[in-house]
mmCIF file of C-alpha atoms in Angstrom:
data_model
loop_
_atom_site.group_PDB
_atom_site.id
_atom_site.type_symbol
_atom_site.label_atom_id
_atom_site.label_comp_id
_atom_site.label_asym_id
_atom_site.label_seq_id
_atom_site.Cartn_x
_atom_site.Cartn_y
_atom_site.Cartn_z
ATOM 1 C CA UNK X 1 -13.890 0.722 8.094
ATOM 2 C CA UNK X 2 -14.893 -1.959 10.626
ATOM 3 C CA UNK X 3 -13.487 -4.756 8.865
ATOM 4 C CA UNK X 4 -10.046 -2.843 8.253
ATOM 5 C CA UNK X 5 -9.928 -2.067 12.032
ATOM 6 C CA UNK X 6 -10.124 -5.690 12.941
ATOM 7 C CA UNK X 7 -6.657 -6.050 11.434
ATOM 8 C CA UNK X 8 -5.251 -2.505 12.428
ATOM 9 C CA UNK X 9 -5.484 -2.253 16.070
ATOM 10 C CA UNK X 10 -4.299 1.160 16.648
ATOM 11 C CA UNK X 11 -3.603 4.444 14.843
ATOM 12 C CA UNK X 12 0.038 4.255 14.983
ATOM 13 C CA UNK X 13 -0.516 0.679 13.075
ATOM 14 C CA UNK X 14 -2.324 2.217 10.227
ATOM 15 C CA UNK X 15 1.044 3.561 8.546
ATOM 16 C CA UNK X 16 1.379 0.110 7.391
ATOM 17 C CA UNK X 17 -2.034 -0.077 5.940
ATOM 18 C CA UNK X 18 -2.333 0.618 2.112
ATOM 19 C CA UNK X 19 -5.509 1.036 0.837
ATOM 20 C CA UNK X 20 -6.261 0.591 -3.065
ATOM 21 C CA UNK X 21 -9.467 2.637 -4.290
ATOM 22 C CA UNK X 22 -11.266 4.190 -7.084
ATOM 23 C CA UNK X 23 -10.758 7.958 -7.582
ATOM 24 C CA UNK X 24 -13.277 9.935 -9.793
ATOM 25 C CA UNK X 25 -10.839 12.860 -9.630
ATOM 26 C CA UNK X 26 -8.528 11.123 -11.566
ATOM 27 C CA UNK X 27 -8.527 10.479 -15.357
ATOM 28 C CA UNK X 28 -8.949 6.721 -16.221
ATOM 29 C CA UNK X 29 -5.508 5.215 -16.880
ATOM 30 C CA UNK X 30 -3.911 7.059 -13.948
ATOM 31 C CA UNK X 31 -2.985 6.412 -10.524
ATOM 32 C CA UNK X 32 -0.995 8.130 -7.486
ATOM 33 C CA UNK X 33 0.202 7.245 -3.990
ATOM 34 C CA UNK X 34 -1.377 9.393 -1.170
ATOM 35 C CA UNK X 35 -0.548 9.219 2.408
ATOM 36 C CA UNK X 36 -2.154 11.158 5.198
ATOM 37 C CA UNK X 37 -4.661 13.014 3.195
ATOM 38 C CA UNK X 38 -8.287 13.627 3.277
ATOM 39 C CA UNK X 39 -11.102 11.463 1.815
ATOM 40 C CA UNK X 40 -12.376 14.002 -1.261
ATOM 41 C CA UNK X 41 -15.694 12.590 -0.402
ATOM 42 C CA UNK X 42 -15.046 8.841 -0.743
ATOM 43 C CA UNK X 43 -17.323 7.001 1.431
ATOM 44 C CA UNK X 44 -15.171 3.993 1.696
ATOM 45 C CA UNK X 45 -12.140 6.110 2.960
ATOM 46 C CA UNK X 46 -14.384 8.136 5.242
ATOM 47 C CA UNK X 47 -15.300 4.741 6.998
ATOM 48 C CA UNK X 48 -11.785 3.611 7.273
ATOM 49 C CA UNK X 49 -10.567 6.819 8.603
ATOM 50 C CA UNK X 50 -13.203 6.920 11.348
ATOM 51 C CA UNK X 51 -12.729 3.258 12.210
ATOM 52 C CA UNK X 52 -9.076 3.814 12.637
ATOM 53 C CA UNK X 53 -9.293 7.317 14.123
ATOM 54 C CA UNK X 54 -6.418 8.356 11.804
ATOM 55 C CA UNK X 55 -6.075 9.439 7.936
ATOM 56 C CA UNK X 56 -2.467 8.534 8.413
ATOM 57 C CA UNK X 57 -2.439 5.146 5.900
ATOM 58 C CA UNK X 58 -1.214 4.708 2.512
ATOM 59 C CA UNK X 59 -3.329 4.928 -0.663
ATOM 60 C CA UNK X 60 -3.214 3.827 -4.045
ATOM 61 C CA UNK X 61 -5.836 6.011 -5.972
ATOM 62 C CA UNK X 62 -6.804 4.640 -9.240
ATOM 63 C CA UNK X 63 -8.308 6.974 -11.519
ATOM 64 C CA UNK X 64 -11.694 6.291 -13.164
ATOM 65 C CA UNK X 65 -12.821 9.292 -14.859
ATOM 66 C CA UNK X 66 -13.587 9.028 -18.606
ATOM 67 C CA UNK X 67 -12.270 11.745 -20.657
ATOM 68 C CA UNK X 68 -14.045 12.730 -23.829
ATOM 69 C CA UNK X 69 -12.354 12.970 -27.341
ATOM 70 C CA UNK X 70 -11.977 16.839 -26.629
ATOM 71 C CA UNK X 71 -9.634 15.766 -23.687
ATOM 72 C CA UNK X 72 -12.004 17.204 -21.192
ATOM 73 C CA UNK X 73 -13.218 15.225 -18.122
ATOM 74 C CA UNK X 74 -16.822 13.834 -18.271
ATOM 75 C CA UNK X 75 -17.415 13.737 -14.269
ATOM 76 C CA UNK X 76 -21.000 13.145 -13.434
ATOM 77 C CA UNK X 77 -22.946 15.886 -12.025
ATOM 78 C CA UNK X 78 -24.759 15.257 -8.663
ATOM 79 C CA UNK X 79 -23.977 12.874 -5.733
ATOM 80 C CA UNK X 80 -26.819 10.520 -7.167
ATOM 81 C CA UNK X 81 -25.101 10.536 -10.539
ATOM 82 C CA UNK X 82 -21.421 10.142 -9.117
ATOM 83 C CA UNK X 83 -22.725 6.946 -7.063
ATOM 84 C CA UNK X 84 -24.250 5.344 -9.787
ATOM 85 C CA UNK X 85 -21.348 5.822 -12.041
ATOM 86 C CA UNK X 86 -18.591 4.613 -9.405
ATOM 87 C CA UNK X 87 -20.878 1.378 -8.760
ATOM 88 C CA UNK X 88 -21.298 0.757 -12.484
ATOM 89 C CA UNK X 89 -19.491 -2.305 -14.431
ATOM 90 C CA UNK X 90 -16.722 -0.667 -16.331
ATOM 91 C CA UNK X 91 -17.594 -1.102 -20.342
ATOM 92 C CA UNK X 92 -15.310 -3.461 -21.963
ATOM 93 C CA UNK X 93 -12.914 -0.675 -23.440
ATOM 94 C CA UNK X 94 -12.374 1.068 -19.946
ATOM 95 C CA UNK X 95 -11.805 -2.154 -18.320
ATOM 96 C CA UNK X 96 -8.852 -2.797 -20.836
ATOM 97 C CA UNK X 97 -7.328 0.459 -19.447
ATOM 98 C CA UNK X 98 -8.069 -0.524 -15.834
ATOM 99 C CA UNK X 99 -6.576 -4.331 -16.220
ATOM 100 C CA UNK X 100 -3.227 -2.290 -17.465
ATOM 101 C CA UNK X 101 -3.255 0.346 -14.501
ATOM 102 C CA UNK X 102 -3.630 -2.781 -11.993
ATOM 103 C CA UNK X 103 -0.510 -4.424 -13.425
ATOM 104 C CA UNK X 104 1.236 -0.818 -12.873
ATOM 105 C CA UNK X 105 -0.160 -0.557 -9.559
ATOM 106 C CA UNK X 106 0.961 -3.944 -8.240
ATOM 107 C CA UNK X 107 4.521 -3.026 -9.286
ATOM 108 C CA UNK X 108 4.099 0.295 -7.521
ATOM 109 C CA UNK X 109 2.892 -1.587 -4.118
ATOM 110 C CA UNK X 110 5.609 -3.980 -4.406
ATOM 111 C CA UNK X 111 7.966 -0.964 -4.504
ATOM 112 C CA UNK X 112 6.126 0.620 -1.593
ATOM 113 C CA UNK X 113 6.729 -2.213 0.496
ATOM 114 C CA UNK X 114 10.115 -2.891 -0.337
ATOM 115 C CA UNK X 115 11.636 0.444 -0.650
ATOM 116 C CA UNK X 116 9.504 2.576 1.153
ATOM 117 C CA UNK X 117 7.245 5.483 0.033
ATOM 118 C CA UNK X 118 9.644 8.109 -0.920
ATOM 119 C CA UNK X 119 11.445 5.546 -3.528
ATOM 120 C CA UNK X 120 7.891 4.411 -4.813
ATOM 121 C CA UNK X 121 6.682 7.866 -5.379
ATOM 122 C CA UNK X 122 9.838 9.152 -7.333
ATOM 123 C CA UNK X 123 10.041 5.909 -9.329
ATOM 124 C CA UNK X 124 5.967 5.701 -10.226
ATOM 125 C CA UNK X 125 4.981 9.639 -10.555
ATOM 126 C CA UNK X 126 7.329 10.319 -13.245
ATOM 127 C CA UNK X 127 5.649 12.229 -16.170
ATOM 128 C CA UNK X 128 4.784 9.633 -18.835
ATOM 129 C CA UNK X 129 5.734 10.476 -22.672
#
């Protein structure tokens, strides 16, 4: 949070900030935009919001939650297990998925910057199929 606050001098400037972060509540291989929302237990976001004195900044939530063969999420239980999970190195098969998602996210961020949040969300939050 403190390092972000060095570049974002007041809360009204935060609307130009884009924070890309992992999200254990989204399945691996998915991502979403968010703006002016809570931190959902994410310590990095909590630190940024506290330092900026606002939650009104853009976020790109990248899902890291693996899903089992049965399609059910495999979320770790307990704070220690969650912390260990999110700080681990991705196994090669998950890293491949993350690399693909990061390519998609880069296009999404470009759309967000050049065309605005409404266009970006409409373009990149469409169901896939």
